[in-house]
Short mmCIF file of C-alpha atoms and ligand atoms in Angstrom, two decimals:
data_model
loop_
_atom_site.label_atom_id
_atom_site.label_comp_id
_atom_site.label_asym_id
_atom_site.label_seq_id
_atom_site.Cartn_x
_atom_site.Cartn_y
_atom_site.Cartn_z
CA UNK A 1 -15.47 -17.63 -22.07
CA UNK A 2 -18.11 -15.67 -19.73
CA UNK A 3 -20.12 -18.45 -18.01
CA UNK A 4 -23.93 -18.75 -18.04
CA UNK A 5 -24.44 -18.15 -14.07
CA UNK A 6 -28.25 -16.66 -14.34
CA UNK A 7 -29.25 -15.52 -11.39
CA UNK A 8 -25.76 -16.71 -9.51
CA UNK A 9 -24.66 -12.81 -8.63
CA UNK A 10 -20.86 -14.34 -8.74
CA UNK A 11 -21.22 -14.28 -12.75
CA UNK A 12 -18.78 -11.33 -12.48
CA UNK A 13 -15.93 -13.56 -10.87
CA UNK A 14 -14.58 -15.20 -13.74
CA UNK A 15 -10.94 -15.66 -13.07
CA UNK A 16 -9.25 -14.72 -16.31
CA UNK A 17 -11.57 -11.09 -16.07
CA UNK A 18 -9.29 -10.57 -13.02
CA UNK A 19 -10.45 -8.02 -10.14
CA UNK A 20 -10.99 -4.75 -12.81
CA UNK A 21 -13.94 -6.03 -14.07
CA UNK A 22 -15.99 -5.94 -10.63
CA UNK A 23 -17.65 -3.15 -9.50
CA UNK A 24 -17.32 -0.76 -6.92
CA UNK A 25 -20.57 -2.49 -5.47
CA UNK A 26 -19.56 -5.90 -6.21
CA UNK A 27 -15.91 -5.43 -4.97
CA UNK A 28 -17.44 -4.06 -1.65
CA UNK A 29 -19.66 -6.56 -0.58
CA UNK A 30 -17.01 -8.93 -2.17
CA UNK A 31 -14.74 -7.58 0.71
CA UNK A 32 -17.39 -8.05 3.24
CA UNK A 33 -18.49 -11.49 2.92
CA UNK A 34 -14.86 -12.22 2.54
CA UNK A 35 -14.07 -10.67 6.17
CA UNK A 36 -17.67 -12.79 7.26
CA UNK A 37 -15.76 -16.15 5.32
CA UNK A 38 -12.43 -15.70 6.79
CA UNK A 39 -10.89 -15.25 3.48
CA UNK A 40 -8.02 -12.86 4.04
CA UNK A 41 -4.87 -14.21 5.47
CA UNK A 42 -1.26 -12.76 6.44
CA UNK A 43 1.86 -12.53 5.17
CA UNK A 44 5.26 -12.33 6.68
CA UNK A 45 8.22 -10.78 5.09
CA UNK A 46 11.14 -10.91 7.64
CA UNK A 47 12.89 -7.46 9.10
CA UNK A 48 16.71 -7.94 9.03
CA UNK A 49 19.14 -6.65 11.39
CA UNK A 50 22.64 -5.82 9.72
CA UNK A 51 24.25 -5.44 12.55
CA UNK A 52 23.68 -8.52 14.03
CA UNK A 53 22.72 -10.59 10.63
CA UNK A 54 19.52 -11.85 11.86
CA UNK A 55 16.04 -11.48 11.49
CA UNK A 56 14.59 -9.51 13.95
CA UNK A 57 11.14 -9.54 13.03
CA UNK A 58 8.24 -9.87 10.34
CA UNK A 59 6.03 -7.06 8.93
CA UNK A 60 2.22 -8.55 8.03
CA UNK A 61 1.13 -7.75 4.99
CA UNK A 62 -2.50 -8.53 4.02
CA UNK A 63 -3.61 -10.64 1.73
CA UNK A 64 -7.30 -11.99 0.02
CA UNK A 65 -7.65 -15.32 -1.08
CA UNK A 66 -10.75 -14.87 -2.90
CA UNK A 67 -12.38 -18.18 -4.41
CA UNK A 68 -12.56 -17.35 -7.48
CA UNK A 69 -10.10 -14.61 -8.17
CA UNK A 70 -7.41 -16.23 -5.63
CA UNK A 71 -4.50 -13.85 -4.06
CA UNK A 72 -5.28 -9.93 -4.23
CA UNK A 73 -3.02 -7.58 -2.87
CA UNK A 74 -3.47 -4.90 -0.76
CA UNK A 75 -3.13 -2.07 -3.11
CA UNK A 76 -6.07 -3.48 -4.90
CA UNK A 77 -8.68 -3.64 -2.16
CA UNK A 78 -7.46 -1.52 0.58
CA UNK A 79 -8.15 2.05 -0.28
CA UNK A 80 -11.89 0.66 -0.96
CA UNK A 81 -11.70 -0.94 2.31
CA UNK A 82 -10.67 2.23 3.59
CA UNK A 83 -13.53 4.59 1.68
CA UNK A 84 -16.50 2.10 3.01
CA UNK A 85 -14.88 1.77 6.40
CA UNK A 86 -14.37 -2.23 6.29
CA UNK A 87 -11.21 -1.16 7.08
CA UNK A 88 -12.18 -1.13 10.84
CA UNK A 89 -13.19 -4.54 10.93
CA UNK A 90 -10.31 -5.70 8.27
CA UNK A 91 -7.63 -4.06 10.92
CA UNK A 92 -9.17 -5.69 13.55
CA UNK A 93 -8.40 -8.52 12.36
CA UNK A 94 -4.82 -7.98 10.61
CA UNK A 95 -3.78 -6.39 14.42
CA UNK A 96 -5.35 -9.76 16.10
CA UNK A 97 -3.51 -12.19 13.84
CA UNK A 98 -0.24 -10.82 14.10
CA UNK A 99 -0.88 -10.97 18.00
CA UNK A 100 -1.64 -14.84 17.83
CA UNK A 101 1.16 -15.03 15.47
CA UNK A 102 4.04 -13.65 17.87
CA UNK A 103 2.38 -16.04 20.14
CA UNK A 104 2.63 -19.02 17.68
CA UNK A 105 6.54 -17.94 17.34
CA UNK A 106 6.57 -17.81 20.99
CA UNK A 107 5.38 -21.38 21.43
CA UNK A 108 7.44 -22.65 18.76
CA UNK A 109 10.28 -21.60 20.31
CA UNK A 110 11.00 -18.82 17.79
CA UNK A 111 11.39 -16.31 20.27
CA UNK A 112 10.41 -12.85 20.73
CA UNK A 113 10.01 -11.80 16.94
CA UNK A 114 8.88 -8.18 16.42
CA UNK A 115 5.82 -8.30 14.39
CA UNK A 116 4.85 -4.89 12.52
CA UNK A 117 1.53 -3.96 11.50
CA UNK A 118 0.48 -1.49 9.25
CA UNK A 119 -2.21 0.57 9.76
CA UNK A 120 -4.47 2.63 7.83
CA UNK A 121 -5.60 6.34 8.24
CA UNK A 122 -9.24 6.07 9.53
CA UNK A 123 -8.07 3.08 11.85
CA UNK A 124 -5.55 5.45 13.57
CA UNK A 125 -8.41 8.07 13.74
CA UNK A 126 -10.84 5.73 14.90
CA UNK A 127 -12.36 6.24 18.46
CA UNK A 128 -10.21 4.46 21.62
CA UNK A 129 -7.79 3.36 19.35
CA UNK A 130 -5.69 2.34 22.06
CA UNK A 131 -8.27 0.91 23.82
CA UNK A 132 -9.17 -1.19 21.52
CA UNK A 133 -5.40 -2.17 20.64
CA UNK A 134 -5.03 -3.23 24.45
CA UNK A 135 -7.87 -5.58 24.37
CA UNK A 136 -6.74 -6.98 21.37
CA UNK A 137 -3.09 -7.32 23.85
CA UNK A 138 -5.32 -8.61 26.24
CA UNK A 139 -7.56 -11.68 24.83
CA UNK A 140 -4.49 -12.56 22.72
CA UNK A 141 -1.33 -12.40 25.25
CA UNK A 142 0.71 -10.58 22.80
CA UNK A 143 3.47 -8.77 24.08
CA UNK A 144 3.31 -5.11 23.50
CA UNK A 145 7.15 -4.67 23.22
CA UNK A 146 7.56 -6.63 20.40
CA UNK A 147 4.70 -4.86 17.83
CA UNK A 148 5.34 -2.17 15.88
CA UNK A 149 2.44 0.10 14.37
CA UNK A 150 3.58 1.39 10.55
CA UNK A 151 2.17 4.83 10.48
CA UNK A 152 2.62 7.21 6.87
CA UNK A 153 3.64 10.35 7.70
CA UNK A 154 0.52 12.07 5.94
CA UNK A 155 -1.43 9.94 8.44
CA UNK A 156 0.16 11.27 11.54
CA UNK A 157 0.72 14.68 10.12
CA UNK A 158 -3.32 15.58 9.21
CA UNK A 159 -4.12 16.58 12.92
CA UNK A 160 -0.75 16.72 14.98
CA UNK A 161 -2.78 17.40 18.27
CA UNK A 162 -4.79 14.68 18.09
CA UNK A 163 -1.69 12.31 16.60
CA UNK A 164 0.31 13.11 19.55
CA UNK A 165 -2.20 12.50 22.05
CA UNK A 166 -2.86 9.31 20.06
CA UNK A 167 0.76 8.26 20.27
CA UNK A 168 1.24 9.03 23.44
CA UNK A 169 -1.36 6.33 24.17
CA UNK A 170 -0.17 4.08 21.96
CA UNK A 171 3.43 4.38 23.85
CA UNK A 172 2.01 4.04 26.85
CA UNK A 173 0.81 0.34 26.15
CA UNK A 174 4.67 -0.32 25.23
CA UNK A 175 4.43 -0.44 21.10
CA UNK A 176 6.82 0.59 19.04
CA UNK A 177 5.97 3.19 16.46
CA UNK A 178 7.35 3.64 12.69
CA UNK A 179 6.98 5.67 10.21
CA UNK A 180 6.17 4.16 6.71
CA UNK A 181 7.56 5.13 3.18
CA UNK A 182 9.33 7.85 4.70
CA UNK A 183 10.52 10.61 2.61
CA UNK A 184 7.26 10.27 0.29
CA UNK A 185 5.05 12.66 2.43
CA UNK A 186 5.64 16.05 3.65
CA UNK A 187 6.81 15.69 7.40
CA UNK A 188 7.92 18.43 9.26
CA UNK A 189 11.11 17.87 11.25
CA UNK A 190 9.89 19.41 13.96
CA UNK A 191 6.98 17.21 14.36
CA UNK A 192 9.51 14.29 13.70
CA UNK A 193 10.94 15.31 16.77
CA UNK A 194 7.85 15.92 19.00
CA UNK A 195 6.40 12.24 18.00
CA UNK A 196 7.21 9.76 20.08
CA UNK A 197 8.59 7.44 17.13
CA UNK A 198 11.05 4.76 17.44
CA UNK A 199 11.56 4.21 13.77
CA UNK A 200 11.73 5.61 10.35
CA UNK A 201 11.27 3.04 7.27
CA UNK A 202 12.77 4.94 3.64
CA UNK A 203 10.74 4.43 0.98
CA UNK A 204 11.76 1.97 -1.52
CA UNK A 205 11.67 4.67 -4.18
CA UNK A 206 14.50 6.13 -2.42
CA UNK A 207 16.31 2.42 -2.09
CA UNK A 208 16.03 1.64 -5.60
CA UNK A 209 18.62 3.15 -7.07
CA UNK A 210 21.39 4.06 -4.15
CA UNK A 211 23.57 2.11 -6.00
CA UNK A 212 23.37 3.90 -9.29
CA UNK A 213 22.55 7.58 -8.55
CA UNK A 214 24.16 9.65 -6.31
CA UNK A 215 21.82 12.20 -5.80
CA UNK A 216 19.55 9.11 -4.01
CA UNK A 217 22.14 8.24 -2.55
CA UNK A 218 22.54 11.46 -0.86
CA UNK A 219 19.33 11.49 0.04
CA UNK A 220 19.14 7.84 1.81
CA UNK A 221 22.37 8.67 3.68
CA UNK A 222 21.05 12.09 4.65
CA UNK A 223 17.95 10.43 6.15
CA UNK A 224 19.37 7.39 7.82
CA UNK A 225 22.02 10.03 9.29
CA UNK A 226 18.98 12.12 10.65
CA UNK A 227 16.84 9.17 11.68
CA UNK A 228 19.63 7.98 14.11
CA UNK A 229 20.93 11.46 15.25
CA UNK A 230 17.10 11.12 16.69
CA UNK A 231 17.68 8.02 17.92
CA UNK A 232 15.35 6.31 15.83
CA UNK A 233 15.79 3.05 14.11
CA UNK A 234 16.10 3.34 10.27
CA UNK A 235 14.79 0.44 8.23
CA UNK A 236 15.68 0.63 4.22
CA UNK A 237 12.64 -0.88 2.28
CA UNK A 238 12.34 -2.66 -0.83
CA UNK A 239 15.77 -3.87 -1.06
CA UNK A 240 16.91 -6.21 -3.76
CA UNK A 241 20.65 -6.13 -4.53
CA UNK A 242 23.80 -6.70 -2.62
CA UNK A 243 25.20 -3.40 -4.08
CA UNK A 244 22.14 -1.27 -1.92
CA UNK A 245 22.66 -3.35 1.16
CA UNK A 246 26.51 -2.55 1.28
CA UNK A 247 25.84 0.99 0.74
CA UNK A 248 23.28 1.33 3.18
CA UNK A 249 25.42 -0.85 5.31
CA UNK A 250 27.92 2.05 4.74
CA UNK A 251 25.30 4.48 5.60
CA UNK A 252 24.97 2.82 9.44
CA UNK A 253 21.15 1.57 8.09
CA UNK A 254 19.91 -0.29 10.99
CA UNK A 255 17.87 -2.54 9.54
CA UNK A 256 16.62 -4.81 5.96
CA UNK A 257 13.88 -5.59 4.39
CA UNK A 258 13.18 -6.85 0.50
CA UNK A 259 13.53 -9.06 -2.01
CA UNK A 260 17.02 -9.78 -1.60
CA UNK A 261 16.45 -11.74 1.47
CA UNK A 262 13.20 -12.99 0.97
CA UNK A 263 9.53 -12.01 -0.31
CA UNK A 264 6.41 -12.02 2.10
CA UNK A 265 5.72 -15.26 2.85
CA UNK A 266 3.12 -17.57 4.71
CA UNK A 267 3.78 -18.11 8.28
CA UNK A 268 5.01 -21.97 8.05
CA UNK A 269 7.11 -20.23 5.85
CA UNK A 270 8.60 -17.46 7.91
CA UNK A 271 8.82 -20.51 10.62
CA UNK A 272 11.32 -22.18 8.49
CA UNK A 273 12.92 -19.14 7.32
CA UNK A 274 17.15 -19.18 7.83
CA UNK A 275 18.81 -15.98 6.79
CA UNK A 276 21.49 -17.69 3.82
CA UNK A 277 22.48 -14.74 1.46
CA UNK A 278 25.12 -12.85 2.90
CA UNK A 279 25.44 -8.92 3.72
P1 C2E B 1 4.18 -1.07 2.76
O1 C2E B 1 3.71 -1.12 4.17
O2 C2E B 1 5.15 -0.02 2.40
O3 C2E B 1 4.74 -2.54 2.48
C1 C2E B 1 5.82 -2.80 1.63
C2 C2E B 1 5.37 -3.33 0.31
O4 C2E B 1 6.53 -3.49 -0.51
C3 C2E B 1 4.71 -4.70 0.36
O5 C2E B 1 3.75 -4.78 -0.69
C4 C2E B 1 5.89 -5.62 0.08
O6 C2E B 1 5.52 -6.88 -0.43
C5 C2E B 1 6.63 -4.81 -0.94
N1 C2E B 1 8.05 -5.16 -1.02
C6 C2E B 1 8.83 -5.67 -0.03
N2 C2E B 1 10.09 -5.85 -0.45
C7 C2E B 1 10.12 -5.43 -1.73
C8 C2E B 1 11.17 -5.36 -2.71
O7 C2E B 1 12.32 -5.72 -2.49
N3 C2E B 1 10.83 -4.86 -3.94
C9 C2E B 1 9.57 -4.45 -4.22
N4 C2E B 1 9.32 -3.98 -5.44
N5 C2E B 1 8.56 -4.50 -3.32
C10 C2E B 1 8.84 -4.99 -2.09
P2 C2E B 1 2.28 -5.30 -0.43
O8 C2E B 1 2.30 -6.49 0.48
O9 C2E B 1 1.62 -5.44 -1.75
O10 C2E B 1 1.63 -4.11 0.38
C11 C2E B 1 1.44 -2.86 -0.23
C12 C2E B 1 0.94 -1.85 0.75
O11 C2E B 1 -0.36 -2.19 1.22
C13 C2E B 1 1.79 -1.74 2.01
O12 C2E B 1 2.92 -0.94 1.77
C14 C2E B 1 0.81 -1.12 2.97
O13 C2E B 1 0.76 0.28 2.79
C15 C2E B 1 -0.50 -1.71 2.52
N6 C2E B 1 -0.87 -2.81 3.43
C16 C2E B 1 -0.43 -4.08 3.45
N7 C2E B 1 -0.99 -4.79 4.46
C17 C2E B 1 -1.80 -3.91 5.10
C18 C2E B 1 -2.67 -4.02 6.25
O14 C2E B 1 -2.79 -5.06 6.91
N8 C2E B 1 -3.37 -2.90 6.61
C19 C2E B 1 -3.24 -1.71 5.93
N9 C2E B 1 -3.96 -0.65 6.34
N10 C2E B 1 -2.44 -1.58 4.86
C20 C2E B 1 -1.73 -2.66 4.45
MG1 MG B 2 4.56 -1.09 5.95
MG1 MG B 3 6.57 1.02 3.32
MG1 MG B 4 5.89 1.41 0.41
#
């Protein structure tokens, strides 16, 4: 089934061989001329709040439509991305799209949506982060209040003196800071106290089973309990049953997110999005 492509050096991107049959050096100049071709694209999946039973935002989640491959997801191309540092340019981009896309919502009359980006380790060590972020705020006319930066707590807890300043910077430009796949990494409460945070998001490992073993149960409810005794907004991950969202419900969970309600989606799609299933 291999095609003849001679001297075509895309011989390697035959579809059914799928991404594990590129190279290191192919995948990474892959990536490149697919940042140079506008090939990667966002996805939306929507934040819910139980409370109020709406949705109260979108996290992006990166995706690359390659031409010949079609959709890869992140966990295929993103720690590369992150090794050759094209993850500099890559969350350039991903932070600037989700601007113009709270503007889009804006303009179509969506309102203020919260828009949450995630972010990768040597973008939140990168030089001026916040600098850069504010131009970004800038050329777009985003407003700061309504995007959230996903941090990992091994991210923010390499170098807590240079983390804090780096929050503290971020804060000051009015975005909203979360903690991603919380309860995976080692975080020290201490720390989770000195960061200026405004939200914790438990791990879907955590989430999965809430309904079925207590012991996770324990846990979830333990964190969500600590997470608002801070003051913090606790998001539940990865949700896909009724059963986890009444427990967590139960547990005074702020906020949603997973397959239950919906997958990541395109934008049109998160445009036309109406919360149905109940909570
Ligand atoms: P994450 O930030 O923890 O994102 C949540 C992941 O869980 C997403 O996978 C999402 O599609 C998936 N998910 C959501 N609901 C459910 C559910 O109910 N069940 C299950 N099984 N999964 C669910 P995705 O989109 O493949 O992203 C994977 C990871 O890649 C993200 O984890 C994040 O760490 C990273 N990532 C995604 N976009 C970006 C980006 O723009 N920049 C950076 N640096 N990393 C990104
Ligand atoms: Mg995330
Ligand atoms: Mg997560
Ligand atoms: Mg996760």
């Amino acid at each position: 089934r291999v095609k003849e492509h001679g001297r075509n050096s895309m011989r390697q991107f035959v579809p059914e061989m799928g991404l594990n049959a590129i190279s290191r050096l192919n995948m990474e100049s892959a990536l490149r001329r697919g940042l140079e071709r506008s090939e990667f694209l966002l996805h939306y999946q929507p934040k819910i709040d139980l409370d109020q039973h709406t949705v109260v935002g979108a996290e992006a989640l990166v995706r690359w439509n390659h031409p010949q491959i079609g959709m890869v997801h992140p966990v295929e191309f993103i720690p590369l991305a992150e090794e050759t540092g094209l993850i500099l340019p890559l969350g350039e981009w991903v932070l600037a799209e989700a601007c113009r896309q709270q503007v889009r919502w804006r303009e179509q009359g969506l309102g203020d949506l919260k828009v949450a980006v995630n972010m990768s380790s040597r973008q939140f060590r990168q030089d001026d982060l916040a600098g850069r972020i504010a131009a970004i705020i800038a050329v777009t006319g985003a407003n700061p209040a309504y995007i959230t930066l996903e941090l990992t707590e091994s991210m923010v807890m390499q170098d807590v003196d240079s983390t804090l300043t780096t929050l503290r910077s971020l804060k000051k430009l009015g975005l909203s800071i979360s903690l991603d796949d919380f309860g995976t990494g080692y975080s020290s409460l201490s720390y989770l106290r000195r960061f200026p945070i405004d939200e914790l998001k438990i791990d879907k490992s955590f989430v999965n089973d809430i309904h079925t073993d207590p012991d996770d149960a324990a846990i979830a409810s333990a964190v969500i309990a600590m997470g608002l005794s801070l003051g913090l907004n606790v998001v539940a991950e990865g949700v896909e049953r009724l059963e986890q969202i009444q427990l967590l419900r139960e547990m005074r969970c702020s906020q949603v997110q997973g397959y239950y309600f919906a997958r990541p989606m395109d934008a049109q799609s998160f445009a036309q999005f109406q919360l149905k299933k109940k909570v």
